[in-house]
Tab-separated table of C-alpha atoms and ligand atoms in Angstrom:
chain	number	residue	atom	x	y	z
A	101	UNK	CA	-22.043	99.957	-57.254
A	102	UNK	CA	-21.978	96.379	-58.860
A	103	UNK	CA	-21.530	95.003	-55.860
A	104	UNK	CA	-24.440	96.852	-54.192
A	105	UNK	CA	-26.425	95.501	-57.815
A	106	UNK	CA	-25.173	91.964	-57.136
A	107	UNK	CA	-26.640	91.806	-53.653
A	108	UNK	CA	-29.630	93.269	-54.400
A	109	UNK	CA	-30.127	91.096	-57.472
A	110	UNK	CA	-29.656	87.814	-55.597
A	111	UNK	CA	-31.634	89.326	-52.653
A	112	UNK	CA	-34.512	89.085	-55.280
A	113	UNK	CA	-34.132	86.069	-56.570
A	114	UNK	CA	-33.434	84.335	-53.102
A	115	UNK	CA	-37.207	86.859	-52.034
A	116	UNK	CA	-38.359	84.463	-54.877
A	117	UNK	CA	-37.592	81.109	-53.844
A	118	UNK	CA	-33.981	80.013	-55.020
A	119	UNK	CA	-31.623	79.614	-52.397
A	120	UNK	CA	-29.156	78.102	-54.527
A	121	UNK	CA	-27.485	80.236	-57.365
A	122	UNK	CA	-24.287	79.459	-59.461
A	123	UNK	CA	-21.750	81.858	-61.053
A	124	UNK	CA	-21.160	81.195	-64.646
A	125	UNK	CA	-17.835	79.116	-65.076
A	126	UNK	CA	-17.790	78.273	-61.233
A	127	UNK	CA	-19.098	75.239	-61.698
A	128	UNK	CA	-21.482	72.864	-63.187
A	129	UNK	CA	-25.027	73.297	-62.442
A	130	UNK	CA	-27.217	70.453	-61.345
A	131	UNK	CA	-29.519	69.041	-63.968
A	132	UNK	CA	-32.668	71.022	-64.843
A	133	UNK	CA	-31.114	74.200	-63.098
A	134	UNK	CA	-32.010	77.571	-64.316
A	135	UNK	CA	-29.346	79.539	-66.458
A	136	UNK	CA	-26.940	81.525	-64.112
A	137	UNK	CA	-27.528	85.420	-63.609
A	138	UNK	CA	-25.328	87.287	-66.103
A	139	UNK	CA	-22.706	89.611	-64.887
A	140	UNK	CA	-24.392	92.570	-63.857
A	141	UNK	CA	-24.217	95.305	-65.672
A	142	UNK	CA	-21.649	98.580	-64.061
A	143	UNK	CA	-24.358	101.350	-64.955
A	144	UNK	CA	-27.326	102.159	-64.108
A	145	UNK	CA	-29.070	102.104	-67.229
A	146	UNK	CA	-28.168	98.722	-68.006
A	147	UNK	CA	-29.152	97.500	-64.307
A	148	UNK	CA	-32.746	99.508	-65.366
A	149	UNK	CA	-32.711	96.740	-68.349
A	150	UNK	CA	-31.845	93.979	-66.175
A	151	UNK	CA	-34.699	95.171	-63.536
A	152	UNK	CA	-37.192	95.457	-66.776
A	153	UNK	CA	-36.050	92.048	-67.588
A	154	UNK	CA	-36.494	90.606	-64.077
A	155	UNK	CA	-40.395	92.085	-64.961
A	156	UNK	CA	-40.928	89.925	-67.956
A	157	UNK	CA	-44.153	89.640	-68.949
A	158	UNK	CA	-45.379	90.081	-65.784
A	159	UNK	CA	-48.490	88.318	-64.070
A	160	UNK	CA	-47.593	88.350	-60.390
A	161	UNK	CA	-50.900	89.835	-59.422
A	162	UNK	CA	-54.024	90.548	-60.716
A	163	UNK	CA	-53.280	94.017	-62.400
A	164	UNK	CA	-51.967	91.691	-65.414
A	165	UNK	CA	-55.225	91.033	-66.611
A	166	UNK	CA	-56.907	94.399	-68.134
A	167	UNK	CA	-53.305	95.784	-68.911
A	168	UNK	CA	-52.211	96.951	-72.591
A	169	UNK	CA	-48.236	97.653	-71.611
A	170	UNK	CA	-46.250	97.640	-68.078
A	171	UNK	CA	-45.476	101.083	-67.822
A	172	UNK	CA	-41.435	100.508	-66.721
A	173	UNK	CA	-40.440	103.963	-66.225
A	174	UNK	CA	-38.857	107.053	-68.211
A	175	UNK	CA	-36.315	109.392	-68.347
A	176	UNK	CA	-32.517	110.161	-67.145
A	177	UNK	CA	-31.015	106.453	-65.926
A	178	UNK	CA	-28.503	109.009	-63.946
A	179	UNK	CA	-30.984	111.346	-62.962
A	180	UNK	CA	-30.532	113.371	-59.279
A	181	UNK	CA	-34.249	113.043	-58.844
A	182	UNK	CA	-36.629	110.383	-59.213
A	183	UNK	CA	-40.522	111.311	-59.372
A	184	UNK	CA	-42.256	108.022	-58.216
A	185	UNK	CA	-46.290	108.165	-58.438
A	186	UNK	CA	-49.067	106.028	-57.719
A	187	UNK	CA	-50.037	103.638	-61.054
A	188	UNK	CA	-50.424	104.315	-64.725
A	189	UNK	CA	-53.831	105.310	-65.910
A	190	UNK	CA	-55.349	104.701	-69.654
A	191	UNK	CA	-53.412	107.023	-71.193
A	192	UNK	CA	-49.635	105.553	-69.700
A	193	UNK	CA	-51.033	102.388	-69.983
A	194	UNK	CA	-51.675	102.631	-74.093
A	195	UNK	CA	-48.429	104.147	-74.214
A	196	UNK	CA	-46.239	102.550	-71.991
A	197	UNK	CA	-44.891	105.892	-70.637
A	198	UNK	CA	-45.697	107.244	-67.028
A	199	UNK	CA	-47.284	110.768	-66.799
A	200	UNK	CA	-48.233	111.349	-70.135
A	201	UNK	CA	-51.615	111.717	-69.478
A	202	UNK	CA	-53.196	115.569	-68.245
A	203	UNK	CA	-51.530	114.414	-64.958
A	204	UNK	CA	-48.611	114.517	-66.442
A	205	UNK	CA	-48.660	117.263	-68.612
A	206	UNK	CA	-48.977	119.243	-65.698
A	207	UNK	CA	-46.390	117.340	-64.280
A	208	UNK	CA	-44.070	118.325	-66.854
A	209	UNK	CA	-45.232	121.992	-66.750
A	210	UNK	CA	-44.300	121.954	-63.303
A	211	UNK	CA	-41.044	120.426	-63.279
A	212	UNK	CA	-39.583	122.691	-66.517
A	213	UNK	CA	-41.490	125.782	-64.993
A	214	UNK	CA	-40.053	125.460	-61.248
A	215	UNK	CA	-36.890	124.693	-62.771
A	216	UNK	CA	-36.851	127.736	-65.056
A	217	UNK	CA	-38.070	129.991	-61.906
A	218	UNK	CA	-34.845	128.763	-59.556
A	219	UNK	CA	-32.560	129.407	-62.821
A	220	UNK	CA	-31.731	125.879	-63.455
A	221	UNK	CA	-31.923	124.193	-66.968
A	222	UNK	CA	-33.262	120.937	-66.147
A	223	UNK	CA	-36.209	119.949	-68.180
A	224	UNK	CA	-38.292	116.394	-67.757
A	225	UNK	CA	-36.184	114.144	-69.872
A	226	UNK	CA	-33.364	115.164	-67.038
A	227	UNK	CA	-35.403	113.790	-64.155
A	228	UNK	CA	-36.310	109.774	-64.075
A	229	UNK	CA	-40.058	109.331	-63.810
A	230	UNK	CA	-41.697	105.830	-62.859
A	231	UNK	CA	-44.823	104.515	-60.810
A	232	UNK	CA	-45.203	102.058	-57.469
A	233	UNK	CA	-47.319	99.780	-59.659
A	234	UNK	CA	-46.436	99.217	-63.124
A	235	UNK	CA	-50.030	98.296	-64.427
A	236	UNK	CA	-52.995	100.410	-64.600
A	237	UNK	CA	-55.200	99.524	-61.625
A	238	UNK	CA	-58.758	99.022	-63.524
A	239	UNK	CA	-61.120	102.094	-63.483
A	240	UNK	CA	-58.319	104.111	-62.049
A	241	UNK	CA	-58.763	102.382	-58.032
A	242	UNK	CA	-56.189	102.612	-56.143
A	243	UNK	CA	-53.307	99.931	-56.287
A	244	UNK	CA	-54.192	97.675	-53.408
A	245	UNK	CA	-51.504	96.666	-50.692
A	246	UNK	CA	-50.659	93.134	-51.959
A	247	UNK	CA	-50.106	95.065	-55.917
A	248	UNK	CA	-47.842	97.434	-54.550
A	249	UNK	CA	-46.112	94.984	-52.181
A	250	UNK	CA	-45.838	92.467	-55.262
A	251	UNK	CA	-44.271	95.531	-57.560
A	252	UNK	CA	-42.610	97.629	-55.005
A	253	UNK	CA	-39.325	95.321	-54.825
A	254	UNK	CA	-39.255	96.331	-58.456
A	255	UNK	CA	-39.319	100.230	-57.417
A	256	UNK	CA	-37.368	99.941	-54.959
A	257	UNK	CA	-34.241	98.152	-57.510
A	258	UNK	CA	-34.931	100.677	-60.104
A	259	UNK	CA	-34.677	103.567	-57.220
A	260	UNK	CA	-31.648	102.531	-55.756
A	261	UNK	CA	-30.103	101.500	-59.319
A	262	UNK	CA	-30.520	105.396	-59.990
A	263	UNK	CA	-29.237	106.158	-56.802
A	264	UNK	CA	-30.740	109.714	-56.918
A	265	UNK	CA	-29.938	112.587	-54.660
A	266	UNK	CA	-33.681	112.592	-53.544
A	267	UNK	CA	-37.291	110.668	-54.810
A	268	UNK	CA	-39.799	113.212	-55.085
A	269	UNK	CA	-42.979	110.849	-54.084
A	270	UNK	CA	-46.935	112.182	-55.749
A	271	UNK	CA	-49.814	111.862	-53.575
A	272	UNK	CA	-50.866	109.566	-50.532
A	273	UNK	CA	-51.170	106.543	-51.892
A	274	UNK	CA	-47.531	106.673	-53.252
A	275	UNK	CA	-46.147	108.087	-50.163
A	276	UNK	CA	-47.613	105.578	-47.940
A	277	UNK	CA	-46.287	102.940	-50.256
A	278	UNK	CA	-42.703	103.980	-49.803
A	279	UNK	CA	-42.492	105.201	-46.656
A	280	UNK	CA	-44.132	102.468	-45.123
A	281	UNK	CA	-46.260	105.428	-43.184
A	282	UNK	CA	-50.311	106.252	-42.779
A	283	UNK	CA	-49.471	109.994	-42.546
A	284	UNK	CA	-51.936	111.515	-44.973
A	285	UNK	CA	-50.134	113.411	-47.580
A	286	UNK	CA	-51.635	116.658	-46.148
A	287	UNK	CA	-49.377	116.395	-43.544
A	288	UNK	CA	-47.204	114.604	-44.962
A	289	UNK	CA	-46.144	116.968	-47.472
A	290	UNK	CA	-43.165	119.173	-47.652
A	291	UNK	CA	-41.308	117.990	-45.146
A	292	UNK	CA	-38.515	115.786	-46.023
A	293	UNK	CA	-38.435	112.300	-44.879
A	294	UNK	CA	-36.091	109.371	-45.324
A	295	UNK	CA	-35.987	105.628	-47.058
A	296	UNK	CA	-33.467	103.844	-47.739
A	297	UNK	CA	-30.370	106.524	-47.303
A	298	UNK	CA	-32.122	108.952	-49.451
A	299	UNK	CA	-33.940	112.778	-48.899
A	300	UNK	CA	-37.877	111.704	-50.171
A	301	UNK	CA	-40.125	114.564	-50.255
A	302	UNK	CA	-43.900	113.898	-50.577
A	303	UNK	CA	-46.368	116.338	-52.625
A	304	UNK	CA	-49.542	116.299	-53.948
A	305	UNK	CA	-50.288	114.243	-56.831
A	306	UNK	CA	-50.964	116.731	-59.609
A	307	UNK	CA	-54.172	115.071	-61.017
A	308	UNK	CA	-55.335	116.393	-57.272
A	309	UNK	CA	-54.191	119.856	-58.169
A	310	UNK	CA	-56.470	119.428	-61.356
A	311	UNK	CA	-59.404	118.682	-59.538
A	312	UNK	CA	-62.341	121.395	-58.580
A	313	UNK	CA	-61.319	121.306	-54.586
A	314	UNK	CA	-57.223	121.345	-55.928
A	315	UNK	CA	-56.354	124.620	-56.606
A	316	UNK	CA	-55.399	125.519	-53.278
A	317	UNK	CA	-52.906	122.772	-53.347
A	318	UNK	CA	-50.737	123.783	-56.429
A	319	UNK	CA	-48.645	126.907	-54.324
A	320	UNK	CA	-47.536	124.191	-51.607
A	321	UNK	CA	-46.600	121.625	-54.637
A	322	UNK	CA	-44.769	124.439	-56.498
A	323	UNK	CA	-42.587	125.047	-52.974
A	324	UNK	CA	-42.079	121.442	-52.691
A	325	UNK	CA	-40.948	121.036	-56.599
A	326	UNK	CA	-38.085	124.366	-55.545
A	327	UNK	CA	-36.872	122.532	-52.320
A	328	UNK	CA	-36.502	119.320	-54.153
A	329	UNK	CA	-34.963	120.821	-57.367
A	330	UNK	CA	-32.643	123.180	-55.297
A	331	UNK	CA	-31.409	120.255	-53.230
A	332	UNK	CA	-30.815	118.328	-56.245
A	333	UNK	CA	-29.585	120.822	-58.237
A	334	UNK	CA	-28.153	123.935	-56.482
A	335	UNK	CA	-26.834	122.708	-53.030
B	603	URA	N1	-50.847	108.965	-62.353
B	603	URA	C1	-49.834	108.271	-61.813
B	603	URA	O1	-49.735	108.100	-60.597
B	603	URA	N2	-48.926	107.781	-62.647
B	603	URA	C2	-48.963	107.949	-63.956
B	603	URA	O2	-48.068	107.467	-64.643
B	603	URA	C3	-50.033	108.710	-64.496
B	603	URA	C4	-50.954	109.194	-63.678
């Protein structure tokens, strides 16, 4: 696992520009050098901190600029299943917490209620919850390519720090982000698909199932929150 951390960590920085990095202690470092990398951290939570570090106050692209707080990501650092959705909206973004908008109410109402329904115990704080871009897109657009490009290297550390059993991915935009596919989510959804060694099954994003034309949507995301939780969970 550290090892896996290591590589990935110096993958970043080298997907940044430095082709030369020093160990602490293994020599001296030329003049004007950054500080080495600290020993990474053994768990995930404290590779979550080093990723949130890595962030900074961020102003890689242009989402920077009307943002209040980069919404990092919440819950269990240990968790079995990761939710990842599309961006934070006003409500996330005055918080600093993903989904705690209606969105995510319902969000939460769905994960504690499937959960209950299968018999299992887990709750939201089990599950870790966290966006492909990690500032609100202004007016609620969609994140544009380049943004999630730009802040997907950060998902993608925090996903495989977690190293859940599967990523449970909300709505189109989200979906296509990770999985690198134009599938619409219509399609896309409930079936289980595959990135980076782990299960990812797509649903709808639950501010769709809120809308007028959504309702008809909430019965498929309800069997898509059981087969993810039951994988997770009961398997
Ligand atoms: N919608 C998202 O995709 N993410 C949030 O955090 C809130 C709403």
């Amino acid at each position: 696992m550290a090892r896996d951390a290591l590589r990935r960590r110096l993958e970043f920085y080298r997907d940044l520009g430095f082709e030369d990095l020093y160990v602490r202690g293994g020599g001296a470092a030329p003049a004007g050098a950054e500080a080495p990398p600290e020993p990474e951290p053994e768990d995930a939570a404290g590779e979550l901190r080093v990723i949130r570090d890595d962030i900074g106050d961020c102003t890689r692209c242009r989402l920077h600029e009307g943002r209040t707080n980069i919404v990092f990501g919440s819950g269990n650092p240990n968790a079995r299943l990761v939710f990842v959705g599309e961006g934070p909206g006003a409500d996330e973004d005055q918080q600093g917490e993903p989904f705690v908008g209606r969105a995510g109410q319902l969000l939460t109402r769905m994960i504690d209620g499937t959960s209950e329904r299968i018999g299992l115990a887990i709750r939201r704080p089990d599950v870790y919850i966290c966006n492909v871009v990690k500032c609100r897109p202004p007016g609620n657009r969609n994140p544009r390519r380049d943004e999630m490009e730009i802040c997907g290297q950060f998902l993608k550390r925090q996903v495989l720090a977690i190293a859940p059993k599967a990523v449970c991915v909300l709505g189109g935009t989200a979906a296509q982000a990770l999985l690198r596919s134009s599938v619409g989510i219509t399609r896309l959804r409930g079936k289980w698909q595959e990135w980076e060694g782990i299960r990812v099954m797509p649903t709808f994003h639950p501010s769709y199932l809120l809308r007028p034309g959504g309702q008809h949507a909430k019965r498929p995301a309800f069997e898509d929150l059981k087969a993810v939780l039951t994988y997770c969970y009961l398997d």
